[in-house]
Structure formats: C-alpha cells, structure tokens
XYZ file of C-alpha atoms in Angstrom:
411
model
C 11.657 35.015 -22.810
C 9.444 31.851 -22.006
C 7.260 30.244 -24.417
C 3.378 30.245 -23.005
C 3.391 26.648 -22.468
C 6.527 27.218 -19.952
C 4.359 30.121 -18.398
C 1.677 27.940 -17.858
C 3.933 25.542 -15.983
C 5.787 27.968 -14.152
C 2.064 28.907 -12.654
C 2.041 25.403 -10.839
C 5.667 25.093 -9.614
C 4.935 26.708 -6.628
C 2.034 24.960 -5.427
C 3.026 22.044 -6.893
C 6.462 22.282 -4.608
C 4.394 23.332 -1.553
C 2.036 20.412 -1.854
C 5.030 17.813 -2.096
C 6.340 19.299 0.719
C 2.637 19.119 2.653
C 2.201 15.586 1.652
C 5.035 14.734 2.933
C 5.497 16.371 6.237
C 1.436 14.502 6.576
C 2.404 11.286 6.542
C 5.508 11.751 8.076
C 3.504 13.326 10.972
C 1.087 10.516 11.290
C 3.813 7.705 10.758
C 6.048 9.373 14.296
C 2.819 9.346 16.041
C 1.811 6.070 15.103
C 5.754 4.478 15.747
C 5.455 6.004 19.120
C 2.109 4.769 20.200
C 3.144 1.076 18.869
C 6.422 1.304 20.977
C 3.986 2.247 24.110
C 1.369 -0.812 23.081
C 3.596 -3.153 22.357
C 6.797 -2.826 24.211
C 6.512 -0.519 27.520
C 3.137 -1.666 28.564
C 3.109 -5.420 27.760
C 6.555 -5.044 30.053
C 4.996 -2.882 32.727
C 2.506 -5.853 33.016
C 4.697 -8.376 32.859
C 3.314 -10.120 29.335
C 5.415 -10.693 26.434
C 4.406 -8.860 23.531
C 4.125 -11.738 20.946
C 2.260 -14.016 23.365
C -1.000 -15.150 21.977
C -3.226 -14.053 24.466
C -1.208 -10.234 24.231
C -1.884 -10.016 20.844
C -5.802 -11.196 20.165
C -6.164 -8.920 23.016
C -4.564 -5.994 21.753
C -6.041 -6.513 18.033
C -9.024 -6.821 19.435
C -9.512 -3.456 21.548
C -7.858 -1.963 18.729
C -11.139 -3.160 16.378
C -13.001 -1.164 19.521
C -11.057 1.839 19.348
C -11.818 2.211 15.574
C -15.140 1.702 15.339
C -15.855 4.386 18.258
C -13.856 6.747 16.307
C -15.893 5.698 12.616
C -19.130 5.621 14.378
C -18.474 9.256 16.595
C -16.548 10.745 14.278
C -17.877 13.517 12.171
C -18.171 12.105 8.159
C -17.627 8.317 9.575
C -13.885 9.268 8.753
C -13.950 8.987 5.620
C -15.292 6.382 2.973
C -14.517 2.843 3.036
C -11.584 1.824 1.506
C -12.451 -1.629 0.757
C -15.304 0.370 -1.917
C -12.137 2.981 -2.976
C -9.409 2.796 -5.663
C -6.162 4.357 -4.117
C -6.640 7.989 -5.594
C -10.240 8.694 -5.170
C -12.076 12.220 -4.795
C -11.918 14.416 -1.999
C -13.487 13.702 1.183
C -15.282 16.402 3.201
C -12.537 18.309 5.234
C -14.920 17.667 8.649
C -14.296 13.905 7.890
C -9.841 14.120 8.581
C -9.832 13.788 11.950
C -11.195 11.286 12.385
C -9.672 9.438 9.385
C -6.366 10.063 10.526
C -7.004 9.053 13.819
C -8.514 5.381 13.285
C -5.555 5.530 10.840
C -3.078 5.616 13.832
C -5.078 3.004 15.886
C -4.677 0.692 13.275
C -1.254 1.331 12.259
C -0.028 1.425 16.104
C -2.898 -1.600 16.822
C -1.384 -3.975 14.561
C -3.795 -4.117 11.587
C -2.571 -5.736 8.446
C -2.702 -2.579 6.513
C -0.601 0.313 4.942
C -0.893 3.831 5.748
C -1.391 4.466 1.702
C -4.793 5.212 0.879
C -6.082 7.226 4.150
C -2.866 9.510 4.063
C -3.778 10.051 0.188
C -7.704 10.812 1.104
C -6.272 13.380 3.548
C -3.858 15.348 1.039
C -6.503 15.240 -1.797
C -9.023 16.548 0.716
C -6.342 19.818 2.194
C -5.269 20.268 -1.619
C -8.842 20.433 -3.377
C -9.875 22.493 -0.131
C -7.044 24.894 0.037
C -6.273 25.429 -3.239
C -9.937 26.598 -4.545
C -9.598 29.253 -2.479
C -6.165 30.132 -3.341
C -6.449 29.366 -6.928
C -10.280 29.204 -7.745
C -9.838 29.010 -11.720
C -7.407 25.874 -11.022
C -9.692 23.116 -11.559
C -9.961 20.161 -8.620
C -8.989 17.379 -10.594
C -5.412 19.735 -11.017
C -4.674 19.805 -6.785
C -6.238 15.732 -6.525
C -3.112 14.698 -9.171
C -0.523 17.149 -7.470
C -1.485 15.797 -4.250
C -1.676 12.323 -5.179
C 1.728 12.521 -6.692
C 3.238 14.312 -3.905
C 2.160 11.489 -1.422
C 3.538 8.572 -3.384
C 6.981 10.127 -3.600
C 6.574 10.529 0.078
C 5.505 6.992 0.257
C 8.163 5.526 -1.760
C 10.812 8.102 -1.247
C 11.321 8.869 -4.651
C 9.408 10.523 -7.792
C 9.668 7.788 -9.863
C 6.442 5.970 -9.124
C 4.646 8.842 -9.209
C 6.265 9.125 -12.939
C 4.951 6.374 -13.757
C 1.262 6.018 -12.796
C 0.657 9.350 -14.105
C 2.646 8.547 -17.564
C -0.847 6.360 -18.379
C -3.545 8.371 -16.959
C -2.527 11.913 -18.119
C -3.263 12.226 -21.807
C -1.379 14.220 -24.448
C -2.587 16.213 -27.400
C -0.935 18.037 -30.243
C -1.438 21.332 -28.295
C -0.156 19.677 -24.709
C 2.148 17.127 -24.704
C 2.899 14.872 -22.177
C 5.503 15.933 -20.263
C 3.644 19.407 -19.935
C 1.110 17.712 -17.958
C 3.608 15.908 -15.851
C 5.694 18.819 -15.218
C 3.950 19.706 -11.914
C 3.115 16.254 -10.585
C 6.855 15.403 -11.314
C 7.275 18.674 -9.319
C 5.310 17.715 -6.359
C 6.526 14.184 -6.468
C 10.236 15.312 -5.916
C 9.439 17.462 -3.437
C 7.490 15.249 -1.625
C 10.398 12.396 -1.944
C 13.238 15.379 -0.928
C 11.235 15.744 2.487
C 10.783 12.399 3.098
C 14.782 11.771 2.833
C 15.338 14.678 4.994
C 13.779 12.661 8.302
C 14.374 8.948 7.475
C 14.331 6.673 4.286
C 12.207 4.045 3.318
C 13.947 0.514 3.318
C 12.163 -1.517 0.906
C 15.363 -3.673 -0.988
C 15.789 -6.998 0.792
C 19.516 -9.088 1.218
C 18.824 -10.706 -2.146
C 21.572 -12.340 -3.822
C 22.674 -10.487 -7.174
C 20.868 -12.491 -10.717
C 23.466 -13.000 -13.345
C 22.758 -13.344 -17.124
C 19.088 -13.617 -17.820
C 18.341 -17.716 -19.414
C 15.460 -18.436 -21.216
C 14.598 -21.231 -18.415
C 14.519 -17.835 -15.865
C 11.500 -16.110 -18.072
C 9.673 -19.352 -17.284
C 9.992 -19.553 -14.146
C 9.468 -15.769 -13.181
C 6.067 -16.478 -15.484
C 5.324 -19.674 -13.834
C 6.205 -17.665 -10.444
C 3.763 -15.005 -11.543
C 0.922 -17.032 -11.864
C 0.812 -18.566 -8.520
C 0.937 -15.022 -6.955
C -1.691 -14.146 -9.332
C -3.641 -17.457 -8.124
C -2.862 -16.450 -4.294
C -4.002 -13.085 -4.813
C -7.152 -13.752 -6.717
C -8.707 -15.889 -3.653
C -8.699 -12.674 -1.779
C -10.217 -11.068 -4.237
C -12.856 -13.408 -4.287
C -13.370 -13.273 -0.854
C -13.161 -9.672 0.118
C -16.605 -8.572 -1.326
C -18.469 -11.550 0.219
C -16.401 -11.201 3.471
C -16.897 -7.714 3.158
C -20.684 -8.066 2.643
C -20.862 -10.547 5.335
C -19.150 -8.565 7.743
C -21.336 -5.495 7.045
C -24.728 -7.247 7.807
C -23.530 -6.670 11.677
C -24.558 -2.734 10.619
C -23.023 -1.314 13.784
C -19.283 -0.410 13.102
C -18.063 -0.744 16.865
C -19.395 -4.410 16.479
C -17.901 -5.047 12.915
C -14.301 -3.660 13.551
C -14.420 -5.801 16.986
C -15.452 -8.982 15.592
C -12.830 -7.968 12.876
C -10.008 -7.157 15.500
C -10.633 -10.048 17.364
C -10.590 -12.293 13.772
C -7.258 -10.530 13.353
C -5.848 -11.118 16.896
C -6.184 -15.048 15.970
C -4.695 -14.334 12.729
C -1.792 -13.241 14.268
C -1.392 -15.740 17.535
C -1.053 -18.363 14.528
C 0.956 -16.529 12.005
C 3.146 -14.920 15.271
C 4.581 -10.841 15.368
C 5.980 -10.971 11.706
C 2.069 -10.930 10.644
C 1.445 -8.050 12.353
C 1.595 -4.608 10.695
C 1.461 -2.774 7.429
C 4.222 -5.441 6.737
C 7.427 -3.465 5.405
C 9.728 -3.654 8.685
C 8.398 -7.389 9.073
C 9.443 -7.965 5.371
C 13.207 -6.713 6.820
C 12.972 -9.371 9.660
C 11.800 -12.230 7.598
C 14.184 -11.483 4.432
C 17.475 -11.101 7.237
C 16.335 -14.315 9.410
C 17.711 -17.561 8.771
C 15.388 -19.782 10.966
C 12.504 -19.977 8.688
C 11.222 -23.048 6.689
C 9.227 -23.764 3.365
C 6.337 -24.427 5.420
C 6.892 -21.313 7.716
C 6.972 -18.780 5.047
C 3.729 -20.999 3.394
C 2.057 -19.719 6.653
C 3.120 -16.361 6.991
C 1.924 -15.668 3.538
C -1.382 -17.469 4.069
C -2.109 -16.086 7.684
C -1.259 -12.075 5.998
C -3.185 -12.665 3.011
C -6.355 -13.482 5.381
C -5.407 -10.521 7.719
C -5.647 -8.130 4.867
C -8.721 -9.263 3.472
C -10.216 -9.515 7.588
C -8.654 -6.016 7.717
C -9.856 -4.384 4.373
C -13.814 -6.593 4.709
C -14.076 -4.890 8.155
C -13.034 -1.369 7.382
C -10.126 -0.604 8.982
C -8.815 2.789 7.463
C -5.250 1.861 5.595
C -4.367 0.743 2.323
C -3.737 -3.099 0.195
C -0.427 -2.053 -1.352
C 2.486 -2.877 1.929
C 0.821 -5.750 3.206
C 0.379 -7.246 -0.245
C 4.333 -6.431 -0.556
C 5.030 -8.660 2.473
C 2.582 -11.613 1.106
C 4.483 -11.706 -2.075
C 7.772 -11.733 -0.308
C 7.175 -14.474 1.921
C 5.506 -16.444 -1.132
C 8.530 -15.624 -2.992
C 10.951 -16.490 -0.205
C 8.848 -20.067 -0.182
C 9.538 -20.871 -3.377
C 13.166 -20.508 -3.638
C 13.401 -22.674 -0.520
C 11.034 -25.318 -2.455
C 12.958 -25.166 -5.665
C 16.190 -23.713 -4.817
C 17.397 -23.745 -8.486
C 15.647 -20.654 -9.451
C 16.910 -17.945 -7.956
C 15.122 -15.883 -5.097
C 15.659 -12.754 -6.929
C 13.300 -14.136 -9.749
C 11.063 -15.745 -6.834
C 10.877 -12.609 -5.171
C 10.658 -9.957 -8.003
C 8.080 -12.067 -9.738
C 6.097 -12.525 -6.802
C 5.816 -9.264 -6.305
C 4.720 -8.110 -9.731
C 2.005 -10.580 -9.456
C 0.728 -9.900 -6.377
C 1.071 -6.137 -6.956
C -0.808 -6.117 -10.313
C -3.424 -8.175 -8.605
C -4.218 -5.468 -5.747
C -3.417 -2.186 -8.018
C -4.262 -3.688 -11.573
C -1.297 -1.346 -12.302
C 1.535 -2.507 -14.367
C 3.803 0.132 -13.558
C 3.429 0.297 -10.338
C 3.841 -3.188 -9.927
C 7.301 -3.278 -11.729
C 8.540 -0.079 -9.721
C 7.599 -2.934 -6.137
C 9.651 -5.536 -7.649
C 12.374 -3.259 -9.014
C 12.474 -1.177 -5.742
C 12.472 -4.254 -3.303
C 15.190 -6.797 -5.668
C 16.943 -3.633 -6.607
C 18.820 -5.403 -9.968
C 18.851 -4.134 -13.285
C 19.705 -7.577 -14.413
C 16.120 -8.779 -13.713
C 14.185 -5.511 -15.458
C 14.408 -7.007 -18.896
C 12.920 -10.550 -17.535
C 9.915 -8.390 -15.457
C 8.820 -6.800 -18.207
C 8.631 -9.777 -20.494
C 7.157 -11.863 -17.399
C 4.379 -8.573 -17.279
C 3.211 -9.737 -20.528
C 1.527 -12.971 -19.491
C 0.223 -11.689 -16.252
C -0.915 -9.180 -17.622
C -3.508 -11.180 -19.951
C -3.962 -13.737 -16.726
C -5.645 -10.480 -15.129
C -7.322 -9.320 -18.271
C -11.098 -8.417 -17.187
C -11.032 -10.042 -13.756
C -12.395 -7.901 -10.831
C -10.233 -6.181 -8.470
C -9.468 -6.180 -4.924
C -12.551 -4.401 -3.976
C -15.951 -4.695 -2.314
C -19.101 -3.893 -3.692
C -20.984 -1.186 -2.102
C -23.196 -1.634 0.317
C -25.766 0.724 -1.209
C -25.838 -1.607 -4.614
C-alpha cells in the first residue's frame, strides 16, 4: 500500500527512534553525573573545609586541579579521548570507540570543574562514535555518513529539547534531487531529533528564554540598531577568533597535556576570581542568574562578557573536551544585557536577540542555528521578522572570515 520511497523511510524509523532515544539518555547520563560531582566540588566540600565557594583562592584552586585531572585522563587515556575540539567542527567523524571513556570522562571534570565550556561537541563525538559502531553491524549496507546525521540530529534535540534545530541545520546540508526530495532525507533525522527532544522532556527541560520584556511593533530605527547590535558581537567574537589559533598554538608548544591543561586551569581559575561564580561554567544556568539579578551595572556585565569570552578561548586553546556554542550564548547575553543598560532606548529584546545571532554565527558560521539561539532565548515572534533582516548584514560581515578554530598542530 506504500509507495517505495515511504518503504525506504519506514526502514530507518526504527533506528532512527532508537538513536534519539540513545542520544538522549547519553547526555542526560553524563549531565546527572556531572551536576552531582559540581554540587560535591563546589558546595559540600568547600563547606566541609570551611571556604566559601566563590572565594578567589577556592576557585583558581579548584580550576586549576581540574586542568590536572584532565590532562591525566587525555594523556592515560586510551585514543587521548578523543580529538581536539579546538581543530573540530561540531559534527565531525567518528572517533575510535576505545577513545569514549575517556572523552566522557575529562568531559565531566570539566563540566563539574568549572571550565567555560558546553557539553555539545564531546557528547556528539560519543553518539556518532556508538551509532557508526553499532549500526554497521546491525545494518552493514546502511552507509556511515546515514547513523553520523541520525545521531547528530538526535543529540541536538536532546541538547535543545526540541527537533527544531536539528530541522534546521540539516534543511542546508542534506541535498534534494528529482528522485529524493528533501523531506525524504529529513524524514529520519526529524525522527531521531523528536525522539531525542521527547526523552529529554521526560527528565527535566532546558531553560534557555530569559525575563525579557515583550518587543512591540517592529520600527525601522529597531532594524538599525539590532544591525548595529550585530556588528559589535560580530567584532567581540572575531578577537577570539583571532586569538584562539595563536593561543592555541602557543599553548601547545608546552607538548605535555598534564602541563598544558594545568597552566590552562590555572589561567582559568584567574579568569574567574576576576569575573566571580557567574563566569564559571558552560554558562546557561549563569545566563538565568545574571538575566533575573538586578544588582548588575554597564560596567559589570562589560566584564562578565570580557572575562567569559577569554575563558572560552583559554578553555578551547588548551583542550579541554566541551563545546563553543553555551558559553558563547552567555557572552552574547551579558553583551546584550550591557547595551540596553548603555542605551536604554533600544530595547533589550533587540540587544539580546541580536547579540546572540552575532555571536552565534561567529562560533557556528550557521545562520540557522544562530536564529533558532536568539529565537529560543528572547522567545518573541515579534522580533523574527527584524532577525532575519538583521541576518542579512551579518551575514556578509562574516563572509570568508575564518572560524573559531585552531589550526592543527600537524600543519
């Protein structure tokens, strides 16, 4: 009764749905872990020894043995755990499956540690890895570059809680034909995706919309702005991709991981004694706390933004295992949050949305992706007509720069 083409996509609903489910339960694994080892690091033993957990000394010290703990586990661990992702675009090709365990455990560290990074890119190495591993033997005629897309997709609905990003990265990097259209090809990451999301929900959601107030009518003065906006994210963002090769490089010439990622957690630890606790972390419960708080200053959220954005290129030049995308999220939020304080005639939804979608498109160089951020974190449909006109001259601002990657060391 089905037409071939619905055959064919019938074959990949099931592993598509169990793959969602796998990427999800993953990161949802390492996440718990990682929440309860922070809790133990940074509120029951600071207590137990009577420190205070965001007292300078506390932190460079905890940062710091943290840079220890991952280098042992990168220069012990079987593979190096994994590549570096400073050298990696988020979806990548699988890693060798004796190379995990240790990747997801200097993933923890770092999470749990402090480290200025997001739990994005490792927890997609390890699905890709499990997917292209497991499903050859399952499904050997099912190509690899078939279970790297269904896993990739079912981790960012995981990640974001919905299949919607997932939607639309793969809308521009899966190609249609007269014989396949489109939405054949995304039938099964769509699958995935929504399964992956569905799990997700069922054990806690991801809070990523701030207490902004609601934008009225869009003004032709507010597509300025957002594009003026825009441009000093993309300004912000493009120092650290200037410096995160030649950090990165720098950093490298040390050759001995243990030393690099201690150097780098100590760097960090003085990062964060300046910037204080908000710095800390991948950055999206710290976004929470610095949206809801009304203490902070135009010059407070000028450092907060300055001291992350040089924690997450210390983090990513060192090679810590995590991902760009969260902490970049908190950069533009607190840059955002800045300028509405500076020039409180321009709404913070505009500050904040358009901060984001620079900031975004400079770490990703993707333009969906980086209006899903904005859209998902100033949740107003008022302001989606304004992002995507403000895309437009971002977009040729980025036009055949580099992107927020180091070189290889091998090169």
């Amino acid at each position: 009764m089905l037409h071939p083409r619905a055959r064919m996509m019938l074959l990949l609903a099931l592993p598509a749905l169990i793959i969602g489910v796998a990427s999800s339960l993953i990161l949802i694994v390492i996440m718990k872990v990682a929440a309860v080892l922070q809790t133990i690091l940074w509120a029951s033993l600071p207590a137990a020894l009577g420190f205070r957990f965001d007292s300078p000394g506390w932190i460079v010290m905890m940062l710091t043995l943290t840079g220890i703990a991952v280098g042992l586990v990168i220069r012990f661990s079987p593979g190096h755990a994994g590549p570096d992702p400073a050298t990696e675009p988020l979806i990548g090709a699988p890693v060798s499956a004796g190379a995990l365990p240790g990747l997801i455990v200097a993933l923890i560290l770092g999470l749990a540690g402090g480290v200025s990074l997001g739990p994005e890119h490792p927890v997609m190495a390890v699905n890709i890895a499990l997917a292209v591993a497991l499903g050859a033997r399952a499904f050997p005629r099912v190509a690899a570059l078939d279970w790297t897309i269904l896993a990739s997709a079912g981790t960012i609905g995981a990640l974001f809680g919905t299949p919607i990003a997932a939607a639309l990265i793969f809308s521009q990097t899966l190609n249609s034909s007269n014989d396949t259209p489109l939405w054949d090809r995304l039938f099964a990451p769509l699958l995935a995706a929504a399964a992956g999301a569905l799990t997700t929900s069922l054990f806690f959601h991801p809070h990523f919309s701030l207490p902004i107030a609601h934008y009225g009518q869009m003004q032709l003065a507010d597509i300025f702005s957002g594009a003026v906006v825009a441009a000093i994210a993309i300004a912000l963002g493009m120092v650290g991709v200037w410096c995160l090769p030649r950090l990165h490089h720098l950093m490298h010439r040390l050759k001995h991981p243990v030393l690099i990622l201690g150097v780098g957690g100590f760097l960090l630890g003085i990062l964060g004694a300046i910037g204080g606790s908000v710095t800390l972390f991948k950055g999206l419960d710290e976004m929470q706390q610095m949206a809801f708080s009304q203490i902070y200053s135009v010059s407070d959220y000028l450092l907060f933004a300055l001291i992350k954005l040089a924690a997450l290129v210390v983090a990513a030049a060192c090679g810590f295992r995590g991902g760009r995308i969260f902490p970049a999220v908190f950069i533009a939020v607190a840059l955002g949050l800045m300028l509405h304080e500076h020039v409180d005639a321009v709404p913070a939804a505009i500050t904040v949305s358009c901060a984001i979608l620079g900031l975004v498109l400079v770490v990703t160089r993707d333009a969906w992706l980086s209006l899903f951020m904005a859209a998902v974190v100033v949740p107003d449909t008022n302001l989606l007509p304004l992002l995507c006109v403000v895309m437009l001259p971002a977009w040729l601002l980025l036009a055949g720069r580099p992107m927020m990657m180091a070189w290889r060391e091998d090169k």
